[in-house]
Short mmCIF file of C-alpha atoms in Angstrom, two decimals:
data_model
loop_
_atom_site.label_atom_id
_atom_site.label_comp_id
_atom_site.label_asym_id
_atom_site.label_seq_id
_atom_site.Cartn_x
_atom_site.Cartn_y
_atom_site.Cartn_z
CA MET A 1 -0.06 0.06 0.16
CA LYS A 2 3.03 2.33 0.72
CA GLN A 3 4.52 1.75 -2.87
CA ALA A 4 1.04 2.26 -4.45
CA ILE A 5 0.36 6.14 -2.11
CA ILE A 6 3.97 7.13 -3.41
CA TYR A 7 3.05 5.97 -6.63
CA LEU A 8 -0.61 7.99 -7.02
CA SER A 9 1.19 10.80 -5.10
CA GLU A 10 3.77 11.24 -7.67
CA LYS A 11 1.20 11.13 -10.40
CA ASP A 12 -1.48 13.65 -8.85
CA THR A 13 -0.78 16.11 -6.39
CA ILE A 14 -4.46 15.72 -5.11
CA PHE A 15 -3.50 12.54 -3.60
CA LYS A 16 -0.35 13.74 -1.89
CA GLN A 17 -2.73 16.43 -0.39
CA ILE A 18 -4.94 13.96 0.89
CA VAL A 19 -2.62 12.43 2.40
CA ASP A 20 -0.44 15.49 3.69
CA ILE A 21 -3.86 16.71 5.18
CA TYR A 22 -5.42 13.21 6.57
CA GLY A 23 -2.85 10.93 6.78
CA ILE A 24 -2.48 7.06 5.47
CA PRO A 25 -6.12 5.35 5.21
CA GLU A 26 -6.40 2.13 6.91
CA ILE A 27 -7.04 -0.65 4.63
CA PRO A 28 -10.22 -2.49 5.43
CA LYS A 29 -10.42 -6.48 5.11
CA ARG A 30 -13.18 -8.54 5.39
CA PRO A 31 -13.52 -12.55 5.20
CA GLN A 32 -13.96 -14.33 1.99
CA GLY A 33 -17.16 -16.05 1.58
CA PHE A 34 -20.93 -15.90 1.59
CA GLU A 35 -21.43 -14.35 4.89
CA THR A 36 -19.64 -11.18 3.57
CA LEU A 37 -21.53 -11.33 0.17
CA VAL A 38 -24.75 -11.22 2.28
CA LEU A 39 -23.44 -8.45 4.35
CA LEU A 40 -22.61 -6.52 1.25
CA ILE A 41 -25.97 -6.92 -0.74
CA LEU A 42 -27.75 -5.78 2.90
CA GLU A 43 -25.05 -2.60 2.27
CA GLN A 44 -26.33 -1.84 -0.89
CA GLN A 45 -27.82 1.65 -1.02
CA VAL A 46 -27.66 2.02 2.59
CA SER A 47 -25.34 2.95 5.56
CA ILE A 48 -22.69 0.64 6.49
CA ASP A 49 -23.99 0.89 10.12
CA SER A 50 -27.61 0.17 9.06
CA ALA A 51 -26.60 -2.84 7.03
CA LYS A 52 -24.76 -4.02 10.13
CA ALA A 53 -27.57 -3.89 12.39
CA CYS A 54 -29.68 -5.55 9.91
CA PHE A 55 -26.84 -8.26 9.61
CA GLY A 56 -27.00 -8.77 13.28
CA LYS A 57 -30.60 -9.55 13.48
CA LEU A 58 -30.24 -11.75 10.62
CA LYS A 59 -27.50 -13.78 12.49
CA THR A 60 -29.91 -14.02 15.40
CA LYS A 61 -32.73 -15.51 13.50
CA VAL A 62 -30.81 -18.61 12.04
CA ILE A 63 -28.78 -21.32 13.55
CA THR A 64 -25.71 -20.49 11.20
CA LEU A 65 -25.60 -18.14 8.63
CA VAL A 66 -25.22 -20.65 5.45
CA PRO A 67 -27.06 -20.64 2.30
CA GLU A 68 -29.09 -24.01 3.31
CA GLU A 69 -30.34 -22.14 6.10
CA LEU A 70 -31.61 -18.57 4.36
CA SER A 71 -32.68 -20.52 1.41
CA ILE A 72 -35.76 -21.82 3.39
CA LEU A 73 -36.33 -18.65 5.45
CA SER A 74 -39.56 -16.94 4.76
CA GLU A 75 -39.89 -13.57 3.20
CA GLU A 76 -41.96 -12.60 6.37
CA GLU A 77 -38.91 -13.65 8.54
CA PHE A 78 -36.55 -11.63 6.65
CA ARG A 79 -38.99 -8.98 6.81
CA SER A 80 -38.97 -9.15 10.50
CA VAL A 81 -35.17 -8.24 10.78
CA GLY A 82 -35.54 -5.35 8.35
CA VAL A 83 -34.91 -7.02 5.27
CA SER A 84 -36.39 -5.59 2.18
CA ARG A 85 -38.45 -7.85 -0.14
CA GLN A 86 -35.81 -7.13 -3.40
CA LYS A 87 -32.61 -7.74 -1.07
CA THR A 88 -34.49 -11.08 0.21
CA THR A 89 -34.77 -11.91 -3.37
CA TYR A 90 -31.16 -11.44 -3.66
CA ILE A 91 -29.82 -13.30 -0.68
CA LYS A 92 -32.05 -16.17 -1.59
CA ALA A 93 -30.43 -16.41 -5.33
CA LEU A 94 -27.17 -16.22 -3.70
CA SER A 95 -27.96 -18.92 -1.48
CA ASP A 96 -29.42 -21.08 -4.24
CA ALA A 97 -26.72 -20.63 -6.82
CA ILE A 98 -24.14 -22.11 -3.80
CA ILE A 99 -26.53 -24.83 -3.01
CA ASN A 100 -26.74 -25.52 -6.71
CA ARG A 101 -22.92 -25.16 -7.11
CA THR A 102 -23.82 -22.51 -9.87
CA ILE A 103 -20.84 -21.09 -8.19
CA ASP A 104 -17.98 -21.87 -5.86
CA LEU A 105 -16.88 -19.35 -3.64
CA GLU A 106 -13.89 -21.04 -2.24
CA ASN A 107 -12.46 -21.26 -5.56
CA LEU A 108 -12.94 -17.33 -6.67
CA ALA A 109 -9.41 -16.64 -4.94
CA LEU A 110 -7.66 -19.01 -7.60
CA LYS A 111 -9.28 -16.74 -10.21
CA SER A 112 -8.81 -13.24 -12.11
CA ALA A 113 -10.71 -10.35 -11.20
CA GLN A 114 -12.47 -10.43 -14.44
CA GLN A 115 -13.50 -14.40 -13.85
CA ILE A 116 -14.48 -13.72 -10.76
CA ARG A 117 -16.79 -10.66 -12.18
CA GLU A 118 -18.07 -12.50 -14.73
CA GLU A 119 -19.09 -15.47 -12.56
CA LEU A 120 -20.68 -13.29 -9.64
CA ILE A 121 -22.24 -10.92 -12.26
CA LYS A 122 -24.76 -13.74 -12.98
CA ILE A 123 -26.53 -13.88 -9.91
CA LYS A 124 -29.50 -11.71 -9.04
CA GLY A 125 -28.70 -8.96 -7.14
CA ILE A 126 -25.11 -9.01 -7.46
CA GLY A 127 -23.70 -6.10 -9.37
CA ASN A 128 -20.73 -4.62 -10.10
CA TRP A 129 -20.59 -2.43 -7.15
CA THR A 130 -20.79 -5.47 -4.89
CA ILE A 131 -18.23 -7.25 -7.01
CA ASP A 132 -15.69 -4.53 -6.22
CA VAL A 133 -16.08 -3.91 -2.78
CA TYR A 134 -15.58 -7.63 -2.59
CA LEU A 135 -12.69 -7.85 -4.61
CA MET A 136 -11.14 -4.71 -2.93
CA PHE A 137 -11.87 -6.05 0.85
CA CYS A 138 -11.85 -9.84 0.60
CA LEU A 139 -9.53 -10.51 -2.25
CA GLN A 140 -7.11 -7.67 -1.87
CA SER A 141 -7.63 -6.96 -5.71
CA PRO A 142 -4.89 -4.11 -6.48
CA ASP A 143 -6.68 -2.05 -9.26
CA ILE A 144 -10.51 -1.73 -8.62
CA CYS A 145 -12.35 1.69 -8.92
CA PRO A 146 -16.06 1.07 -8.02
CA ILE A 147 -17.76 4.04 -9.86
CA GLY A 148 -20.69 2.90 -8.83
CA ASP A 149 -19.84 4.12 -5.44
CA ILE A 150 -21.83 7.47 -4.14
CA ALA A 151 -18.51 8.43 -2.08
CA VAL A 152 -16.35 7.67 -4.58
CA VAL A 153 -18.44 9.60 -7.46
CA ASN A 154 -19.13 12.58 -5.12
CA THR A 155 -15.01 12.90 -4.06
CA ILE A 156 -14.08 12.66 -7.69
CA ARG A 157 -16.52 15.21 -8.82
CA GLU A 158 -15.45 17.44 -5.88
CA LEU A 159 -11.63 16.89 -6.32
CA TRP A 160 -11.36 16.71 -10.15
CA GLY A 161 -14.79 18.40 -11.28
CA LEU A 162 -15.79 15.94 -13.25
CA GLN A 163 -19.38 15.10 -14.12
CA THR A 164 -20.40 11.81 -15.54
CA LYS A 165 -19.26 8.29 -14.51
CA GLU A 166 -17.97 7.85 -18.13
CA GLU A 167 -15.66 10.74 -17.29
CA MET A 168 -14.57 9.50 -13.56
CA SER A 169 -13.93 5.70 -15.25
CA SER A 170 -11.54 7.31 -17.94
CA HIS A 171 -9.84 9.44 -15.59
CA ALA A 172 -9.20 6.36 -12.98
CA GLU A 173 -7.49 4.46 -15.68
CA ASN A 174 -4.51 7.15 -14.84
CA TRP A 175 -4.07 5.47 -11.46
CA MET A 176 -3.72 2.18 -12.85
CA PRO A 177 -2.36 -0.36 -11.70
CA HIS A 178 -3.19 1.19 -8.02
CA ARG A 179 -6.81 2.33 -8.38
CA SER A 180 -7.95 0.27 -5.27
CA ALA A 181 -5.68 2.27 -3.09
CA ALA A 182 -6.86 5.43 -5.14
CA THR A 183 -10.21 4.45 -4.15
CA PHE A 184 -9.15 3.62 -0.20
CA LEU A 185 -7.73 7.57 -0.14
CA LEU A 186 -10.92 8.77 -1.75
CA TRP A 187 -12.84 7.06 1.04
CA HIS A 188 -10.58 8.36 3.66
CA TYR A 189 -10.77 11.78 2.13
CA TYR A 190 -14.65 11.67 2.05
CA LEU A 191 -14.90 10.28 5.59
CA GLN A 192 -12.20 12.48 7.48
CA LYS A 193 -13.56 15.84 5.65
CA ARG A 194 -17.30 14.94 7.47
CA GLY A 195 -15.86 13.60 10.47
CA ARG A 196 -17.08 10.40 10.08
CA LYS A 197 -15.78 6.77 11.01
CA VAL A 198 -16.90 3.69 9.74
CA SER A 199 -16.10 0.37 11.11
CA TYR A 200 -15.83 -2.36 8.09
#
């Protein structure tokens, strides 16, 4: 990470300014596997804290948080712990894909980021943002920039004045092969400037 930040700071003074003002970001890590993907589904379009609270309630609802348990949980039971109908559908689709061996989460770490994306995107409710965060947090992929993330979009718009996601994605290519480190710096700036802390 240190080398990546040096590279980015030399490439663009904005990154150097972020580090000078706010310091080096903590690099979040999460375990690979089913539980993390369920949590990421819950985090879609809501705050991390809200998703974690819902996730905690879900874990108390079942004996163990595994695909076999969640696939048979009723919609009413999901709703009782704050899971929307749409996200219930997504979690069940993920559970069924694992039970039916459509996807093997344990072997994802052996594949390229593109191969992982191609496999996960086939599951209903698993979009590019969820895949990007899984790649970054769980598999430590070094060159991911989740342009679907609202904090990333808002920060790029603020610091570089870019307006469209196409412009942002194109500009982020300048940060290769360290787009993940760049993203962590953008999140760090976004949270620090607002005086917020997030526990991943």
